[in-house]
PDB file of C-alpha atoms in Angstrom:
ATOM      1  CA  LYS A   1     135.257  86.682  84.061  1.00  0.00           C
ATOM      2  CA  TRP A   2     132.252  88.930  84.706  1.00  0.00           C
ATOM      3  CA  MET A   3     131.967  87.201  88.113  1.00  0.00           C
ATOM      4  CA  GLY A   4     135.504  88.285  88.974  1.00  0.00           C
ATOM      5  CA  ILE A   5     137.123  84.904  88.282  1.00  0.00           C
ATOM      6  CA  THR A   6     140.243  85.448  86.204  1.00  0.00           C
ATOM      7  CA  ASP A   7     142.418  82.468  87.097  1.00  0.00           C
ATOM      8  CA  PRO A   8     142.638  80.230  84.000  1.00  0.00           C
ATOM      9  CA  LYS A   9     142.493  77.073  86.101  1.00  0.00           C
ATOM     10  CA  ALA A  10     139.336  78.205  87.877  1.00  0.00           C
ATOM     11  CA  LEU A  11     137.747  79.228  84.569  1.00  0.00           C
ATOM     12  CA  MET A  12     138.550  75.827  83.114  1.00  0.00           C
ATOM     13  CA  VAL A  13     136.993  74.076  86.106  1.00  0.00           C
ATOM     14  CA  ILE A  14     133.790  76.047  85.522  1.00  0.00           C
ATOM     15  CA  VAL A  15     133.821  75.257  81.801  1.00  0.00           C
ATOM     16  CA  ARG A  16     134.402  71.564  82.504  1.00  0.00           C
ATOM     17  CA  LEU A  17     131.595  71.497  85.064  1.00  0.00           C
ATOM     18  CA  LEU A  18     129.253  72.993  82.479  1.00  0.00           C
ATOM     19  CA  HIS A  19     130.354  70.370  79.952  1.00  0.00           C
ATOM     20  CA  ALA A  20     129.820  67.625  82.536  1.00  0.00           C
ATOM     21  CA  LEU A  21     126.288  68.875  83.192  1.00  0.00           C
ATOM     22  CA  TRP A  22     125.626  69.016  79.445  1.00  0.00           C
ATOM     23  CA  SER A  23     126.812  65.402  79.093  1.00  0.00           C
ATOM     24  CA  LEU A  24     124.128  64.270  81.544  1.00  0.00           C
ATOM     25  CA  VAL A  25     121.633  64.892  78.753  1.00  0.00           C
ATOM     26  CA  VAL A  26     123.164  61.889  76.960  1.00  0.00           C
ATOM     27  CA  VAL A  27     122.626  59.671  79.997  1.00  0.00           C
ATOM     28  CA  ARG A  28     119.004  60.756  80.357  1.00  0.00           C
ATOM     29  CA  ALA A  29     118.216  60.497  76.640  1.00  0.00           C
ATOM     30  CA  GLY A  30     120.017  57.147  76.370  1.00  0.00           C
ATOM     31  CA  TYR A  31     117.984  55.826  79.293  1.00  0.00           C
ATOM     32  CA  ARG A  32     114.745  57.019  77.696  1.00  0.00           C
ATOM     33  CA  ILE A  33     115.645  55.544  74.310  1.00  0.00           C
ATOM     34  CA  ALA A  34     116.502  52.181  75.903  1.00  0.00           C
ATOM     35  CA  ARG A  35     113.285  52.237  77.969  1.00  0.00           C
ATOM     36  CA  ARG A  36     111.239  52.977  74.860  1.00  0.00           C
ATOM     37  CA  LEU A  37     112.881  50.198  72.825  1.00  0.00           C
ATOM     38  CA  SER A  38     113.223  47.629  75.613  1.00  0.00           C
ATOM     39  CA  ASP A  39     112.328  47.279  79.300  1.00  0.00           C
ATOM     40  CA  ASP A  40     113.153  49.095  82.526  1.00  0.00           C
ATOM     41  CA  VAL A  41     116.048  46.784  83.463  1.00  0.00           C
ATOM     42  CA  THR A  42     117.748  47.266  80.104  1.00  0.00           C
ATOM     43  CA  ALA A  43     117.138  51.005  80.308  1.00  0.00           C
ATOM     44  CA  TRP A  44     118.680  51.152  83.773  1.00  0.00           C
ATOM     45  CA  ARG A  45     121.743  49.263  82.539  1.00  0.00           C
ATOM     46  CA  ALA A  46     122.047  51.473  79.457  1.00  0.00           C
ATOM     47  CA  GLY A  47     121.853  54.617  81.579  1.00  0.00           C
ATOM     48  CA  LEU A  48     124.410  53.226  84.001  1.00  0.00           C
ATOM     49  CA  PHE A  49     126.688  52.238  81.135  1.00  0.00           C
ATOM     50  CA  LEU A  50     126.462  55.705  79.622  1.00  0.00           C
ATOM     51  CA  ALA A  51     127.162  57.326  82.991  1.00  0.00           C
ATOM     52  CA  LEU A  52     129.973  55.086  84.200  1.00  0.00           C
ATOM     53  CA  CYS A  53     131.592  52.981  81.522  1.00  0.00           C
ATOM     54  CA  CYS A  54     131.205  54.766  78.250  1.00  0.00           C
ATOM     55  CA  TYR A  55     133.164  57.614  76.715  1.00  0.00           C
ATOM     56  CA  MET A  56     131.149  60.443  78.236  1.00  0.00           C
ATOM     57  CA  PRO A  57     132.715  60.763  81.712  1.00  0.00           C
ATOM     58  CA  PHE A  58     136.205  61.566  80.527  1.00  0.00           C
ATOM     59  CA  LEU A  59     135.437  63.142  77.143  1.00  0.00           C
ATOM     60  CA  ALA A  60     132.463  65.178  78.302  1.00  0.00           C
ATOM     61  CA  VAL A  61     134.617  67.631  80.207  1.00  0.00           C
ATOM     62  CA  ARG A  62     136.786  68.383  77.192  1.00  0.00           C
ATOM     63  CA  ASN A  63     136.107  71.242  74.811  1.00  0.00           C
ATOM     64  CA  LEU A  64     135.609  68.987  71.789  1.00  0.00           C
ATOM     65  CA  VAL A  65     132.871  69.834  69.296  1.00  0.00           C
ATOM     66  CA  GLU A  66     132.664  66.127  68.514  1.00  0.00           C
ATOM     67  CA  VAL A  67     131.382  65.533  72.033  1.00  0.00           C
ATOM     68  CA  VAL A  68     129.361  68.714  72.555  1.00  0.00           C
ATOM     69  CA  CYS A  69     127.065  67.866  69.632  1.00  0.00           C
ATOM     70  CA  ILE A  70     126.138  64.396  70.980  1.00  0.00           C
ATOM     71  CA  PRO A  71     123.381  65.558  73.379  1.00  0.00           C
ATOM     72  CA  PHE A  72     121.632  67.321  70.497  1.00  0.00           C
ATOM     73  CA  LEU A  73     121.779  64.107  68.435  1.00  0.00           C
ATOM     74  CA  MET A  74     120.463  62.028  71.322  1.00  0.00           C
ATOM     75  CA  LEU A  75     117.574  64.438  71.938  1.00  0.00           C
ATOM     76  CA  GLY A  76     116.665  64.331  68.257  1.00  0.00           C
ATOM     77  CA  ALA A  77     116.857  60.538  68.113  1.00  0.00           C
ATOM     78  CA  TYR A  78     114.708  60.210  71.214  1.00  0.00           C
ATOM     79  CA  ARG A  79     112.098  62.555  69.805  1.00  0.00           C
ATOM     80  CA  LEU A  80     111.849  60.417  66.655  1.00  0.00           C
ATOM     81  CA  ILE A  81     111.119  57.201  68.584  1.00  0.00           C
ATOM     82  CA  LYS A  82     109.218  58.709  71.501  1.00  0.00           C
ATOM     83  CA  ASP A  83     105.787  57.361  70.476  1.00  0.00           C
ATOM     84  CA  GLU A  84     104.726  53.816  69.657  1.00  0.00           C
ATOM     85  CA  SER A  85     103.556  54.844  66.219  1.00  0.00           C
ATOM     86  CA  SER A  86     105.566  56.803  63.720  1.00  0.00           C
ATOM     87  CA  PRO A  87     106.607  60.284  64.756  1.00  0.00           C
ATOM     88  CA  THR A  88     104.025  62.979  64.245  1.00  0.00           C
ATOM     89  CA  TRP A  89     104.971  65.933  62.096  1.00  0.00           C
ATOM     90  CA  LYS A  90     105.479  67.912  65.329  1.00  0.00           C
ATOM     91  CA  ASP A  91     107.874  65.284  66.725  1.00  0.00           C
ATOM     92  CA  ALA A  92     109.729  65.201  63.412  1.00  0.00           C
ATOM     93  CA  LEU A  93     110.002  69.009  63.409  1.00  0.00           C
ATOM     94  CA  ILE A  94     111.393  69.108  66.952  1.00  0.00           C
ATOM     95  CA  ALA A  95     113.784  66.219  66.195  1.00  0.00           C
ATOM     96  CA  GLY A  96     114.964  68.118  63.140  1.00  0.00           C
ATOM     97  CA  ILE A  97     115.592  71.230  65.221  1.00  0.00           C
ATOM     98  CA  TRP A  98     117.694  69.256  67.733  1.00  0.00           C
ATOM     99  CA  ILE A  99     119.690  67.606  64.961  1.00  0.00           C
ATOM    100  CA  GLY A 100     120.049  70.949  63.177  1.00  0.00           C
ATOM    101  CA  MET A 101     121.575  72.320  66.382  1.00  0.00           C
ATOM    102  CA  ALA A 102     124.091  69.459  66.276  1.00  0.00           C
ATOM    103  CA  ILE A 103     124.982  70.419  62.701  1.00  0.00           C
ATOM    104  CA  ASN A 104     125.587  73.980  63.886  1.00  0.00           C
ATOM    105  CA  VAL A 105     128.104  72.634  66.393  1.00  0.00           C
ATOM    106  CA  ARG A 106     129.724  70.038  64.124  1.00  0.00           C
ATOM    107  CA  PHE A 107     129.119  70.121  60.370  1.00  0.00           C
ATOM    108  CA  GLN A 108     129.841  66.410  59.860  1.00  0.00           C
ATOM    109  CA  THR A 109     126.723  65.453  61.801  1.00  0.00           C
ATOM    110  CA  ILE A 110     124.819  66.244  58.616  1.00  0.00           C
ATOM    111  CA  PHE A 111     125.464  62.595  57.743  1.00  0.00           C
ATOM    112  CA  PHE A 112     123.599  61.574  60.912  1.00  0.00           C
ATOM    113  CA  ALA A 113     120.812  63.965  59.942  1.00  0.00           C
ATOM    114  CA  ALA A 114     120.452  62.305  56.557  1.00  0.00           C
ATOM    115  CA  GLY A 115     119.498  58.949  58.118  1.00  0.00           C
ATOM    116  CA  PRO A 116     116.119  59.851  59.623  1.00  0.00           C
ATOM    117  CA  GLY A 117     115.255  61.981  56.611  1.00  0.00           C
ATOM    118  CA  LEU A 118     115.941  59.098  54.234  1.00  0.00           C
ATOM    119  CA  ALA A 119     114.049  56.671  56.473  1.00  0.00           C
ATOM    120  CA  LEU A 120     110.982  58.921  56.476  1.00  0.00           C
ATOM    121  CA  LEU A 121     111.324  59.363  52.714  1.00  0.00           C
ATOM    122  CA  LEU A 122     111.526  55.609  52.066  1.00  0.00           C
ATOM    123  CA  GLN A 123     108.498  55.051  54.311  1.00  0.00           C
ATOM    124  CA  ARG A 124     106.651  57.709  52.295  1.00  0.00           C
ATOM    125  CA  ARG A 125     105.751  59.684  55.377  1.00  0.00           C
ATOM    126  CA  TRP A 126     105.673  62.989  53.546  1.00  0.00           C
ATOM    127  CA  PRO A 127     104.445  65.329  56.315  1.00  0.00           C
ATOM    128  CA  GLN A 128     107.001  63.962  58.785  1.00  0.00           C
ATOM    129  CA  MET A 129     109.799  64.081  56.213  1.00  0.00           C
ATOM    130  CA  LEU A 130     109.048  67.678  55.269  1.00  0.00           C
ATOM    131  CA  ALA A 131     108.702  68.715  58.908  1.00  0.00           C
ATOM    132  CA  TYR A 132     112.008  67.006  59.719  1.00  0.00           C
ATOM    133  CA  GLY A 133     113.760  68.766  56.835  1.00  0.00           C
ATOM    134  CA  VAL A 134     112.342  72.129  57.869  1.00  0.00           C
ATOM    135  CA  GLY A 135     113.383  71.407  61.453  1.00  0.00           C
ATOM    136  CA  VAL A 136     116.965  70.681  60.406  1.00  0.00           C
ATOM    137  CA  PHE A 137     117.043  73.831  58.286  1.00  0.00           C
ATOM    138  CA  ILE A 138     115.658  76.222  60.946  1.00  0.00           C
ATOM    139  CA  PRO A 139     118.742  76.266  63.235  1.00  0.00           C
ATOM    140  CA  LEU A 140     121.034  76.421  60.222  1.00  0.00           C
ATOM    141  CA  ALA A 141     119.152  79.369  58.755  1.00  0.00           C
ATOM    142  CA  VAL A 142     118.635  81.235  61.996  1.00  0.00           C
ATOM    143  CA  ILE A 143     121.869  80.636  63.896  1.00  0.00           C
ATOM    144  CA  GLN A 144     124.523  79.721  61.333  1.00  0.00           C
ATOM    145  CA  SER A 145     123.371  82.119  58.641  1.00  0.00           C
ATOM    146  CA  ALA A 146     122.913  85.011  61.041  1.00  0.00           C
ATOM    147  CA  ILE A 147     126.430  84.603  62.393  1.00  0.00           C
ATOM    148  CA  ASP A 148     127.909  84.267  58.901  1.00  0.00           C
ATOM    149  CA  VAL A 149     126.018  87.286  57.566  1.00  0.00           C
ATOM    150  CA  PHE A 150     127.254  89.312  60.537  1.00  0.00           C
ATOM    151  CA  LEU A 151     130.878  88.160  60.233  1.00  0.00           C
ATOM    152  CA  TRP A 152     131.333  87.497  56.511  1.00  0.00           C
ATOM    153  CA  GLY A 153     128.499  89.358  54.831  1.00  0.00           C
ATOM    154  CA  ARG A 154     126.916  86.234  53.303  1.00  0.00           C
ATOM    155  CA  PRO A 155     125.007  83.231  54.647  1.00  0.00           C
ATOM    156  CA  PHE A 156     126.662  79.825  55.067  1.00  0.00           C
ATOM    157  CA  ALA A 157     130.135  81.283  54.488  1.00  0.00           C
ATOM    158  CA  GLU A 158     131.781  79.195  57.197  1.00  0.00           C
ATOM    159  CA  MET A 159     130.208  75.955  56.005  1.00  0.00           C
ATOM    160  CA  THR A 160     131.111  76.518  52.342  1.00  0.00           C
ATOM    161  CA  GLN A 161     134.682  77.510  53.226  1.00  0.00           C
ATOM    162  CA  TYR A 162     135.001  74.441  55.438  1.00  0.00           C
ATOM    163  CA  VAL A 163     133.903  72.201  52.576  1.00  0.00           C
ATOM    164  CA  MET A 164     136.153  74.000  50.071  1.00  0.00           C
ATOM    165  CA  TYR A 165     139.151  73.689  52.403  1.00  0.00           C
ATOM    166  CA  ASN A 166     138.573  69.962  52.908  1.00  0.00           C
ATOM    167  CA  LEU A 167     138.101  69.339  49.189  1.00  0.00           C
TER     168      LEU A 167
END
């Protein structure tokens, strides 16, 4: 609206274009994950599948939090498998931050976040596990808590009310 566009249809086209651009992160991250775990041909096919045949083309332009959080999850997953060896504490921290951003968008992705944390715990990779946990907590503490303190006067108000409502 600050650009002088007030027509709801035009605004929605802009919003959907932004969502489409954001969904391209999934294609790129999916390609990189497939290339890391397999070969270039498989990676090319995976990227093509994500771009053309999968759910992203028609869901990506919708305003669904379930879809908007997927690029954050893909970026976090890629960061965890980026190197041949186990993730360094820095990779685990950055992966945790990406996945923490996904939790900010959609609370239920905390179940996705538990997987890598438990895997690192079971492998007894303490520095990576702690860095991952701190990484997940940083976006929650900085973004979610700041918004909740501003709006509700206490941290994590929205998340606790969401859980209470669903219980």
